[in-house]
Short mmCIF file of C-alpha atoms in Angstrom, two decimals:
data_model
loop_
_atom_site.label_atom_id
_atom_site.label_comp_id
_atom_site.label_asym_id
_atom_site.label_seq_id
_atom_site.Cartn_x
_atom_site.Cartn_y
_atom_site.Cartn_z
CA UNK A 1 0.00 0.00 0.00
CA UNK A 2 2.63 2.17 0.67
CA UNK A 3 4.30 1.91 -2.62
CA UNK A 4 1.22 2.27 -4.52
CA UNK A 5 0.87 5.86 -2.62
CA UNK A 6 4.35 6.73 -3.54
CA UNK A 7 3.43 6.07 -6.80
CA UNK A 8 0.03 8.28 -6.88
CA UNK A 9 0.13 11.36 -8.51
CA UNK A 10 0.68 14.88 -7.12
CA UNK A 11 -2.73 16.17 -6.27
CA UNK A 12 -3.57 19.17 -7.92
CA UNK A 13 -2.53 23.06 -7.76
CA UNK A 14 -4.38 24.60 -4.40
CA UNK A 15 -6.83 27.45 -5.71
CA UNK A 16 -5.37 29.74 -3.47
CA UNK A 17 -2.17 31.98 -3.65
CA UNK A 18 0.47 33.93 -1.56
CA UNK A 19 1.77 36.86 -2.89
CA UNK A 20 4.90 39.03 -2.01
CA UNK A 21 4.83 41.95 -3.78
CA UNK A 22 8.47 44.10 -2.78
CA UNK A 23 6.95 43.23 0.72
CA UNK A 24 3.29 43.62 0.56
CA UNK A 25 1.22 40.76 1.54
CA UNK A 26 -1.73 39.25 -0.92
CA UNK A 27 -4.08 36.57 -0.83
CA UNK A 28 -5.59 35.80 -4.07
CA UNK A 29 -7.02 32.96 -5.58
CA UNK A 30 -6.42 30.96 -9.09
CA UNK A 31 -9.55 31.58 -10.19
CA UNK A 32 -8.73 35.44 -9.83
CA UNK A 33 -5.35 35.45 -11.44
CA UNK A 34 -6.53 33.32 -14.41
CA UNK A 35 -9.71 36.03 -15.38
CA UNK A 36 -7.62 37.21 -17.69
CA UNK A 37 -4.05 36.20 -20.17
CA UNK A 38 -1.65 38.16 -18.79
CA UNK A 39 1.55 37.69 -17.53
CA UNK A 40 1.50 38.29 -14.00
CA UNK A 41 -1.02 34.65 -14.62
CA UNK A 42 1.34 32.89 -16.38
CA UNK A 43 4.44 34.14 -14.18
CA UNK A 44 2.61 33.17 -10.55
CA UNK A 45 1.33 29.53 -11.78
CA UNK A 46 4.25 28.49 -13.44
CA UNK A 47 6.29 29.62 -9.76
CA UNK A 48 3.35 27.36 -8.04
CA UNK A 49 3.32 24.59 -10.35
CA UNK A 50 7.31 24.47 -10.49
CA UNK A 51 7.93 25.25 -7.24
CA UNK A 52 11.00 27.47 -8.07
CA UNK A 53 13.40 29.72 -6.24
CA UNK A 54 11.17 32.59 -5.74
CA UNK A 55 8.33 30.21 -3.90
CA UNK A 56 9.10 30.90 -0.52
CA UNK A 57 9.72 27.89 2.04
CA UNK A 58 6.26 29.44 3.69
CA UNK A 59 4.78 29.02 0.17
CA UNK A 60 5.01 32.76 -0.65
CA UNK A 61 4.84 33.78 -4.21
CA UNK A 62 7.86 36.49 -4.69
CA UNK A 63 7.90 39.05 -6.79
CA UNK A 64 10.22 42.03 -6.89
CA UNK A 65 7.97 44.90 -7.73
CA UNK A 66 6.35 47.54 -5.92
CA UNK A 67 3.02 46.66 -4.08
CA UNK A 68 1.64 50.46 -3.51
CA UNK A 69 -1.06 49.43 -6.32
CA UNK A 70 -1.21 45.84 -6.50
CA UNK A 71 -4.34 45.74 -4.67
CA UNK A 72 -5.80 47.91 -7.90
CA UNK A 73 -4.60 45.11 -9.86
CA UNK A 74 -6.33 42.26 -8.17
CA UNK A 75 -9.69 44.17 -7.63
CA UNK A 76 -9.65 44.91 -11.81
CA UNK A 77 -8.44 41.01 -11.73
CA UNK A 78 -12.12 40.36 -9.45
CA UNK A 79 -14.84 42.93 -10.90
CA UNK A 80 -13.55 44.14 -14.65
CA UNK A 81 -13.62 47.26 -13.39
CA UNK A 82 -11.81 49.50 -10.76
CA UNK A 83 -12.02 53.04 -9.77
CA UNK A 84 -8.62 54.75 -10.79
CA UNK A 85 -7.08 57.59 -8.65
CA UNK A 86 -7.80 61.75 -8.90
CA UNK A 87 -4.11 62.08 -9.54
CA UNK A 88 -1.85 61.76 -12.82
CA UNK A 89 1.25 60.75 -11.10
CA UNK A 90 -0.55 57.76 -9.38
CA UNK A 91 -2.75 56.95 -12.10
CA UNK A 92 0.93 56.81 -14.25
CA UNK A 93 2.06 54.48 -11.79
CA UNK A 94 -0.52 52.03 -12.37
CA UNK A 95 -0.28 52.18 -16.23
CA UNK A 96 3.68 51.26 -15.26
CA UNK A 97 2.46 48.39 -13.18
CA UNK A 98 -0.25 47.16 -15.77
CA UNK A 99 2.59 47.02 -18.04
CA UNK A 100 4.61 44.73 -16.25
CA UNK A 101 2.25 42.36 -15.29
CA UNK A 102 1.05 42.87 -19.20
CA UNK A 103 -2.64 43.34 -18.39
CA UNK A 104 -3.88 45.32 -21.51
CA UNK A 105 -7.24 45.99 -20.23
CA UNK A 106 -6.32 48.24 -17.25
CA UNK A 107 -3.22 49.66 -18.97
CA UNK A 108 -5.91 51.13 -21.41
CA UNK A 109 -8.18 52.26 -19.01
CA UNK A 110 -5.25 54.05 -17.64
CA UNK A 111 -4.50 55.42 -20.51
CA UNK A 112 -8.02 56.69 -21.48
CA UNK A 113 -8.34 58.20 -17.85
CA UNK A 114 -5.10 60.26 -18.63
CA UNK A 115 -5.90 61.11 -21.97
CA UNK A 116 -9.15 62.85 -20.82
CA UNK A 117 -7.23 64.80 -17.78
CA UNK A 118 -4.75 65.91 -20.32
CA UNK A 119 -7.80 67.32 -22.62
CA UNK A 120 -9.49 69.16 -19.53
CA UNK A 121 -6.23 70.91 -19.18
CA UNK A 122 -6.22 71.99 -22.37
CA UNK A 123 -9.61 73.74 -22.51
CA UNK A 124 -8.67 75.34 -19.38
CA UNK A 125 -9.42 79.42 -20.29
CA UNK A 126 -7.17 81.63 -18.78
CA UNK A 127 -8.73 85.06 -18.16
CA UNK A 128 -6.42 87.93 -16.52
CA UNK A 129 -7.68 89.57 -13.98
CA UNK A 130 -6.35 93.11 -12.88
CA UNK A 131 -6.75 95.29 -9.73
CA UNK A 132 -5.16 98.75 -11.38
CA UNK A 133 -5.57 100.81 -14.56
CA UNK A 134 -1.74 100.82 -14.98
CA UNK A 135 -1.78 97.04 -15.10
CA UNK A 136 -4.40 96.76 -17.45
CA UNK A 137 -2.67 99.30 -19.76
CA UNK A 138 0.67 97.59 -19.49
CA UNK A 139 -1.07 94.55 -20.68
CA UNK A 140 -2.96 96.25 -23.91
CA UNK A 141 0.17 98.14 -24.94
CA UNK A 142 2.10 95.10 -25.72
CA UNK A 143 -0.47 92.40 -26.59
CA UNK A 144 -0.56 90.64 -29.90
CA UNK A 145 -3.42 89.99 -30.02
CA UNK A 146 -7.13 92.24 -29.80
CA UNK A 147 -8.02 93.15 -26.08
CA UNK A 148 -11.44 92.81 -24.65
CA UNK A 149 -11.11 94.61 -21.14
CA UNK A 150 -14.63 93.97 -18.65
CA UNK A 151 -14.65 96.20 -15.75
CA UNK A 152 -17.25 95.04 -12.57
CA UNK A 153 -17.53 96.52 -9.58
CA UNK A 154 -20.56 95.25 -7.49
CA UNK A 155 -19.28 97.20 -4.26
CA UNK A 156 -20.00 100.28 -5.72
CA UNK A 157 -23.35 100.81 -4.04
CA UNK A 158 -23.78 104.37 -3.98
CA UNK A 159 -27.27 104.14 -4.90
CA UNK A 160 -29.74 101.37 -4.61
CA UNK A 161 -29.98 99.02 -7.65
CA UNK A 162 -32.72 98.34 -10.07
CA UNK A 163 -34.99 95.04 -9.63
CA UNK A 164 -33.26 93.20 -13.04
CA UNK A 165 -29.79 94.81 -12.37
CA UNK A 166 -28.55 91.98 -10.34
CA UNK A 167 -29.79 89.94 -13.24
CA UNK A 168 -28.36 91.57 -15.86
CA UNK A 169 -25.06 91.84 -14.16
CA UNK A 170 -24.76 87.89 -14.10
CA UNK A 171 -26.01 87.81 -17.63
CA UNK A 172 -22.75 90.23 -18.29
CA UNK A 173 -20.38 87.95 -16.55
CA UNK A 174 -21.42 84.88 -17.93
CA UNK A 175 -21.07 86.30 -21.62
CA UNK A 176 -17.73 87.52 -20.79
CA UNK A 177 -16.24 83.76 -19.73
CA UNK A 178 -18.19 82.33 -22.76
CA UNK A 179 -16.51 84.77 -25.25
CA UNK A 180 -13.14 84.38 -23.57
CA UNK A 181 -13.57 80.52 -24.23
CA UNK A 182 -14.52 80.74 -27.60
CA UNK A 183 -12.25 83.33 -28.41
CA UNK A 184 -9.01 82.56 -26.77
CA UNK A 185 -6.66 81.57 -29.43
CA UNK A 186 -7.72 85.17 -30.85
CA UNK A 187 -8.01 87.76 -28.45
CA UNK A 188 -6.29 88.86 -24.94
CA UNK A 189 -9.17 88.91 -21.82
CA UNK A 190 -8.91 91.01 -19.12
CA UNK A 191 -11.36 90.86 -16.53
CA UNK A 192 -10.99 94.08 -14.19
CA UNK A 193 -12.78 93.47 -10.66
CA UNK A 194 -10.92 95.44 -8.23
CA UNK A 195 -9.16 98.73 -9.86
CA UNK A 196 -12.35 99.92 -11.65
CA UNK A 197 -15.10 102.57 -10.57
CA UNK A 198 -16.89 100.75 -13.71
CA UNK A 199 -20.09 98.88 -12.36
CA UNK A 200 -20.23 96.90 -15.99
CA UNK A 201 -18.26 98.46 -18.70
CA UNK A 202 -17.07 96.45 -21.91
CA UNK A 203 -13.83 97.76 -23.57
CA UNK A 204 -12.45 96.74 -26.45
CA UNK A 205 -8.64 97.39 -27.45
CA UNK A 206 -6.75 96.64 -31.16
CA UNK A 207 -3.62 94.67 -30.77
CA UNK A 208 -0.18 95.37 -30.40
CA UNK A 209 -0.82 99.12 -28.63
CA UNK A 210 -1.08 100.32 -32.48
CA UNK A 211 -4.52 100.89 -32.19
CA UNK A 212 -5.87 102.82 -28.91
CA UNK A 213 -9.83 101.93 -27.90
CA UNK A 214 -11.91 101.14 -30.46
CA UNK A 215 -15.24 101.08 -28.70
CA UNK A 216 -16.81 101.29 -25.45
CA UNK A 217 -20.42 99.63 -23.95
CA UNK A 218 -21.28 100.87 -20.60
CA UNK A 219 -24.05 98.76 -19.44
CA UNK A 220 -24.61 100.75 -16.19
CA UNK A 221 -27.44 104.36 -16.09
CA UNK A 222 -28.67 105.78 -13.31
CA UNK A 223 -32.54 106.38 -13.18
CA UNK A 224 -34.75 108.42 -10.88
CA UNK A 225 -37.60 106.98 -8.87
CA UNK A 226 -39.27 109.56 -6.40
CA UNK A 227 -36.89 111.56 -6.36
CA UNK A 228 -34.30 108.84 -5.42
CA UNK A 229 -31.32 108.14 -7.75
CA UNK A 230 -31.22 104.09 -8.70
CA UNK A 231 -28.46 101.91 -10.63
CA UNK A 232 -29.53 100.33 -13.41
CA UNK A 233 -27.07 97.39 -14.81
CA UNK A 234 -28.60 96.70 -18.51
CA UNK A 235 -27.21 93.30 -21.12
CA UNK A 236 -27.60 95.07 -24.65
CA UNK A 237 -25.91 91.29 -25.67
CA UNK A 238 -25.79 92.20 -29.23
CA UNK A 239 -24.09 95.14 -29.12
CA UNK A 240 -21.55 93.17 -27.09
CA UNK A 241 -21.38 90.42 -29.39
CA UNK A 242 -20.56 92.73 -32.62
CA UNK A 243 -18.12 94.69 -31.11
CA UNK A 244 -16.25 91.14 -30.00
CA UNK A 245 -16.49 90.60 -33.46
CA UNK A 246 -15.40 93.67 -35.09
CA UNK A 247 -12.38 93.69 -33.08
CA UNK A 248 -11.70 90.19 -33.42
CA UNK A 249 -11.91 90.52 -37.16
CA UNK A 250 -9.16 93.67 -36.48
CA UNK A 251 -6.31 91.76 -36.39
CA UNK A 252 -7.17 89.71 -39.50
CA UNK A 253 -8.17 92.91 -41.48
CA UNK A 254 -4.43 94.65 -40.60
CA UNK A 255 -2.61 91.58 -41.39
CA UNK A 256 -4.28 91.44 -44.57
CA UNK A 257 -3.78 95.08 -45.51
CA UNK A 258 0.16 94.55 -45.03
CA UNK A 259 0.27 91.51 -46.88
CA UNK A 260 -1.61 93.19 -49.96
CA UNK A 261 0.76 96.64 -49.31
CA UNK A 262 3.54 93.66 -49.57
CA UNK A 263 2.39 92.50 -52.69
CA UNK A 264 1.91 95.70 -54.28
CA UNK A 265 5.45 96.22 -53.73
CA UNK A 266 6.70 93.51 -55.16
CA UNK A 267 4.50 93.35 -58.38
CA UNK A 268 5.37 97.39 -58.65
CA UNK A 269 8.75 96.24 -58.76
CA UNK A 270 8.93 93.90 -61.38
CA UNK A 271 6.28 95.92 -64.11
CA UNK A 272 8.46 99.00 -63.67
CA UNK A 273 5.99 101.69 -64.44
CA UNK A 274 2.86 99.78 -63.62
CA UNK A 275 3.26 101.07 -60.07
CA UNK A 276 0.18 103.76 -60.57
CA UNK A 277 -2.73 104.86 -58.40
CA UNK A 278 -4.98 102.27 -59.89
CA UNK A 279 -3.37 99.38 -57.51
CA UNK A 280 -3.67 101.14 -54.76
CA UNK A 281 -7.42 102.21 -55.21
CA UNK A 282 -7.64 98.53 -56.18
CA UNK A 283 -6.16 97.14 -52.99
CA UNK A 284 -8.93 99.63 -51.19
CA UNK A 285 -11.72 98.18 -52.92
CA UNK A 286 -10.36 94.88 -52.12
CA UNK A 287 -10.14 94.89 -48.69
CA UNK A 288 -13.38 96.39 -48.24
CA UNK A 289 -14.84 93.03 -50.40
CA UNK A 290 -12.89 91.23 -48.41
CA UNK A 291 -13.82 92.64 -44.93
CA UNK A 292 -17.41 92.33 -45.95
CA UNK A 293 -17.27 88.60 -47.23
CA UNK A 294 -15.27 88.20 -43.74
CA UNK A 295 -18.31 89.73 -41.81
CA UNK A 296 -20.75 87.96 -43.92
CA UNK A 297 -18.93 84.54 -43.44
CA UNK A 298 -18.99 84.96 -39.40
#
């Protein structure tokens, strides 16, 4: 009988599993680590089935990696799904660890989950905001680009306020950050909430300092009620909304008129006499077509 035992075979692989992980303790199960091919399955049953030199004399599985996320791991291992940290750095680390242990299906989640952080950063609008007059000229005299300076000053309560001026003065605000999204590649915000006697005044500036203000809408009157003096905060939106455009369009319609001056030049150049009034009155009508198709197109 007791050769016929010796000769039995080994029974088979327990479904349960110690794992050292650089010193972090895990119990998993078979079942768990075999959910998926990877190679953190293949690596731990071949070390169980072949009993080599990293399977501890206590039956520990060792491997030499850091276990700050290995719990992650497992619980993606257990439920297809895991909740993956606020962070890029440790979110990083996992996609370093899911590499490793070559388990493509979290190392894409991580991926995705960074991708979209990296995109919110990106749409991230940054709008300047100033607390003096000097620092909001400094700013227009050297931008590049147009200038669209709003001045709000809700402190300034020297008379009572108007039943829709609260309103209107959120409408204002809210119009501002929308245009500063949309229009940030183009044009230079300023948002002016401390330095400004301005209750809610739009300003709009052409870049570079060459050209001063171009327009102006004051959305604040004052009104008389019984003899009393009121604040009234109006949203005349579409006023706004063309003078955003007509400055935006500023910087295109100056860039233009140099290139055409450019070409001018260089076609005057090479037909000798050619170089007459005609081009010039030509490059007028031009840019006006031009201007208008630009208006027309926006």
């Amino acid at each position: 009988m007791g050769a016929t035992a010796a000769n039995e075979p080994k029974s088979e692989i327990s479904n349960y599993v110690k794992l050292n992980i650089g010193g972090s303790l895990f119990y998993t199960t078979v079942t768990t680590l075999s959910k998926l091919d990877s190679k953190l399955r293949d690596m731990v049953l071949s070390e169980v089935a072949q009993n080599a030199e990293t399977l501890e004399s206590e039956g520990w599985v060792f491997i030499d990696r850091c276990g700050k996320h290995f719990g992650t791991i497992l619980n993606f291992l257990r439920d297809g799904s895991v909740p993956l940290p606020e962070t890029c750095v440790e979110i990083s680390e996992i996609l370093a660890e899911t590499k490793y242990y070559g388990i493509s299906e979290l190392h894409d989640a991580c991926e995705q989950a960074l991708q979209k952080k990296r995109n919110r950063n990106t749409n991230i609008t940054w709008v300047t905001l100033i607390t003096s007059q000097n620092e909001a000229q400094k700013l227009i005299s050297v931008s590049s680009k147009p200038v669209v300076k709003f001045a709000i000053n809700r402190h300034n309560n020297k008379y009572s306020y108007t039943g829709a001026s609260d309103d209107n003065l959120l409408k204002n605000i809210e119009l501002f950050d929308k245009l500063a999204e949309k229009h940030k590649e183009r044009g230079l915000f300023i948002k002016d909430v401390i330095g400004s006697n301005e209750i809610c005044c739009w300003t709009f500036y052409g870049p570079g300092g060459a050209v001063k203000k171009v327009a102006e809408v004051c959305c604040t009157s004052i009104v008389y009620a019984t003899d009393k003096k009121h604040t009234k905060v109006d949203f005349p939106e579409t006023r706004i909304l063309e003078e955003t455009m007509n400055v935006m369009l500023l910087d295109t319609r100056i860039n233009k008129s140099v290139q055409e001056h450019e070409l001018i030049e260089a076609t005057s150049s090479l037909n000798g006499n050619c170089r007459c009034s005609c081009s010039s009155q030509w490059s007028d009508v031009q840019w006006e077509n031009s201007t208008a198709s630009t208006l027309e197109h926006n």
